[in-house]
Coordinates of C-alpha atoms in Angstrom, one line a residue:
M1 CA 42.4 116.9 -24.7
K2 CA 38.6 117.2 -25.7
L3 CA 38.9 113.9 -27.9
L4 CA 40.0 111.9 -24.6
R5 CA 37.4 113.6 -22.4
G6 CA 35.4 112.6 -24.6
L7 CA 36.3 109.2 -24.7
A8 CA 35.8 109.0 -21.2
I9 CA 32.5 110.3 -21.0
A10 CA 31.4 107.8 -23.7
A11 CA 33.0 104.9 -21.8
L12 CA 31.0 106.1 -18.4
I13 CA 27.7 106.5 -20.5
A14 CA 27.9 103.1 -21.9
A15 CA 28.6 101.1 -18.9
A16 CA 25.5 103.2 -17.3
P17 CA 22.9 100.5 -18.3
A18 CA 24.5 98.0 -15.4
A19 CA 23.7 100.4 -13.1
A20 CA 20.2 100.1 -14.0
R21 CA 19.8 96.2 -13.3
A22 CA 17.4 95.0 -10.9
A23 CA 17.9 93.8 -7.4
D24 CA 16.1 90.7 -5.9
P25 CA 13.7 92.3 -4.0
L26 CA 13.2 90.9 -0.2
A27 CA 9.6 91.0 1.8
V28 CA 9.7 91.9 5.4
A29 CA 6.3 90.8 6.9
L30 CA 4.8 93.0 9.0
S31 CA 1.9 92.4 11.7
T32 CA -0.8 92.9 9.3
E33 CA -1.6 91.0 6.0
H34 CA 0.6 93.5 4.1
A35 CA 4.5 93.0 3.3
L36 CA 6.9 96.1 2.9
P37 CA 9.3 95.2 0.1
V38 CA 13.2 95.9 0.9
T39 CA 16.0 95.6 -1.9
D40 CA 19.1 93.6 -1.0
T41 CA 22.3 96.1 -1.3
A42 CA 23.7 95.6 -4.6
F43 CA 27.1 96.2 -3.8
D44 CA 29.4 96.5 -0.7
W45 CA 32.0 99.9 -1.0
N46 CA 33.8 99.1 2.4
G47 CA 37.0 97.8 2.3
F48 CA 40.5 97.2 0.1
Y49 CA 40.3 97.7 -3.9
A50 CA 43.2 97.2 -6.1
G51 CA 43.0 98.4 -10.0
V52 CA 44.4 99.3 -13.2
Y53 CA 43.7 102.6 -15.2
G54 CA 44.9 104.3 -18.6
V55 CA 45.5 107.8 -18.0
T56 CA 46.2 111.0 -19.9
Q57 CA 48.6 113.7 -18.5
T58 CA 48.9 117.3 -20.1
S59 CA 51.3 120.4 -19.0
L60 CA 53.2 123.2 -20.6
A61 CA 56.4 121.5 -19.9
G62 CA 55.8 117.8 -20.4
G63 CA 53.3 118.0 -23.1
M64 CA 50.5 115.3 -23.7
Q65 CA 51.6 111.9 -22.2
L66 CA 49.8 108.6 -22.3
G67 CA 50.3 105.8 -20.1
L68 CA 49.3 103.2 -17.6
G69 CA 48.9 102.9 -13.9
V70 CA 47.8 101.2 -10.9
D71 CA 46.3 101.9 -7.5
L72 CA 45.5 100.5 -3.9
G73 CA 42.7 101.9 -1.7
V74 CA 40.6 101.9 1.0
N75 CA 37.0 102.8 1.4
A76 CA 34.8 103.2 4.5
R77 CA 30.9 103.7 3.9
F78 CA 28.7 105.6 6.4
E79 CA 25.2 105.6 5.3
F80 CA 25.3 107.7 2.1
V81 CA 28.8 109.0 2.5
L82 CA 31.8 107.3 1.3
V83 CA 35.2 108.0 2.5
G84 CA 38.8 106.7 1.2
A85 CA 42.5 106.6 1.0
E86 CA 44.5 105.8 -2.4
V87 CA 48.2 105.4 -3.5
A88 CA 48.9 105.3 -7.3
I89 CA 51.7 105.0 -9.9
Q90 CA 51.5 105.7 -13.5
G91 CA 54.2 105.2 -16.0
L92 CA 53.9 107.9 -19.0
G93 CA 55.5 108.3 -22.4
G94 CA 55.1 111.0 -24.9
G95 CA 55.6 114.4 -24.8
A96 CA 58.9 115.4 -22.7
G97 CA 59.8 112.0 -22.7
A98 CA 59.4 108.8 -20.3
S99 CA 58.3 109.4 -16.8
A100 CA 56.7 108.1 -13.5
Y101 CA 53.8 109.8 -11.8
V102 CA 53.5 108.6 -7.9
Q103 CA 50.2 110.2 -5.9
G104 CA 48.2 109.9 -2.7
L105 CA 44.7 110.8 -2.7
G106 CA 42.1 111.3 0.1
R107 CA 38.3 110.7 -1.4
A108 CA 35.2 111.6 -0.4
G109 CA 31.9 111.3 -1.6
V110 CA 28.0 110.5 -1.9
V111 CA 26.5 107.0 -2.7
A112 CA 24.0 108.2 -5.4
T113 CA 22.8 104.8 -6.0
E114 CA 24.1 101.3 -4.5
D115 CA 26.1 100.8 -7.5
L116 CA 27.0 104.2 -8.0
I117 CA 29.4 106.9 -6.2
L118 CA 30.5 110.5 -6.8
Y119 CA 33.6 112.0 -5.4
A120 CA 35.9 114.3 -4.8
A121 CA 39.6 113.9 -4.5
G122 CA 42.4 115.5 -3.2
G123 CA 46.1 115.0 -2.6
V124 CA 49.8 115.1 -3.5
G125 CA 51.3 113.7 -7.0
T126 CA 55.0 113.6 -7.9
D127 CA 56.5 113.7 -11.4
I128 CA 59.9 111.3 -11.5
G129 CA 61.0 112.1 -14.7
P130 CA 62.7 114.6 -16.8
V131 CA 60.2 117.4 -15.8
G132 CA 60.0 116.7 -12.2
G133 CA 57.9 118.9 -9.5
T134 CA 55.7 118.2 -7.1
D135 CA 51.6 119.1 -7.4
A136 CA 48.6 119.7 -5.0
L137 CA 45.9 117.5 -6.5
L138 CA 42.3 118.5 -6.7
G139 CA 39.4 116.8 -8.7
G140 CA 36.6 114.4 -8.7
G141 CA 35.3 111.4 -10.4
V142 CA 32.7 108.7 -10.9
E143 CA 32.6 105.3 -9.7
L144 CA 30.1 102.5 -11.1
A145 CA 29.6 99.0 -9.6
L146 CA 29.6 96.4 -12.6
T147 CA 29.5 93.2 -10.5
D148 CA 29.8 92.3 -7.0
A149 CA 33.9 92.9 -7.1
V150 CA 34.5 94.7 -10.0
S151 CA 33.8 98.8 -10.8
L152 CA 34.9 101.4 -13.5
R153 CA 36.1 104.6 -12.7
G154 CA 36.4 107.5 -14.4
Q155 CA 38.6 110.7 -12.9
Y156 CA 39.8 113.9 -13.3
L157 CA 42.8 115.6 -11.3
H158 CA 44.4 119.0 -11.6
G159 CA 47.5 119.4 -10.5
F160 CA 48.4 122.9 -9.1
A161 CA 52.2 123.1 -9.1
I162 CA 54.1 123.3 -5.6
T163 CA 57.6 122.7 -6.7
G164 CA 58.6 122.8 -10.7
G165 CA 56.0 125.4 -11.7
N166 CA 54.5 122.8 -14.0
P167 CA 50.4 122.5 -13.4
K168 CA 48.9 119.4 -15.1
N169 CA 45.5 118.0 -16.0
Q170 CA 45.2 114.4 -15.8
V171 CA 42.1 112.1 -17.3
S172 CA 41.7 108.6 -16.2
V173 CA 39.5 105.5 -17.2
G174 CA 40.1 102.5 -15.0
A175 CA 38.9 99.3 -13.1
N176 CA 38.9 98.4 -9.5
F177 CA 38.9 95.1 -8.0
H178 CA 37.2 95.0 -4.6
F179 CA 38.3 92.4 -1.7

């Protein structure tokens, strides 16, 4: 688990220089001889997105499972606050065997820079497999815009068992494509 967490952090750090890219400055003329510099916003977080990600999920009953997932969501930005909702499904293998995990999340966070958001996430997840169970999910993540339509995301969620008595830890890293 420590190795995967370290890899996720390393991937986000490696992508950090993309956030430092310069924006094209604009100038707004004032009634005096001076001009006020204004920066064009680099990324529009509003709207729908779809993505793919790699995930590691660990639990006592399920062991360590690795997999791939897809997500579909929507964001709305209000000044420096971002809110959104997302549904995701992931296929997992290893540990107790093959399973699928379906989750619905709400997200709320802050726009740290025009290209970087930090957010908390909460929702519900259901394990469709040999272990089974439903979880209340709570966690957070960071998302970095790489281009005008693509962002890289790292996320951690903890599943508090509602049914099935099997709490989970989930780490994912992936890319979202914004429309």
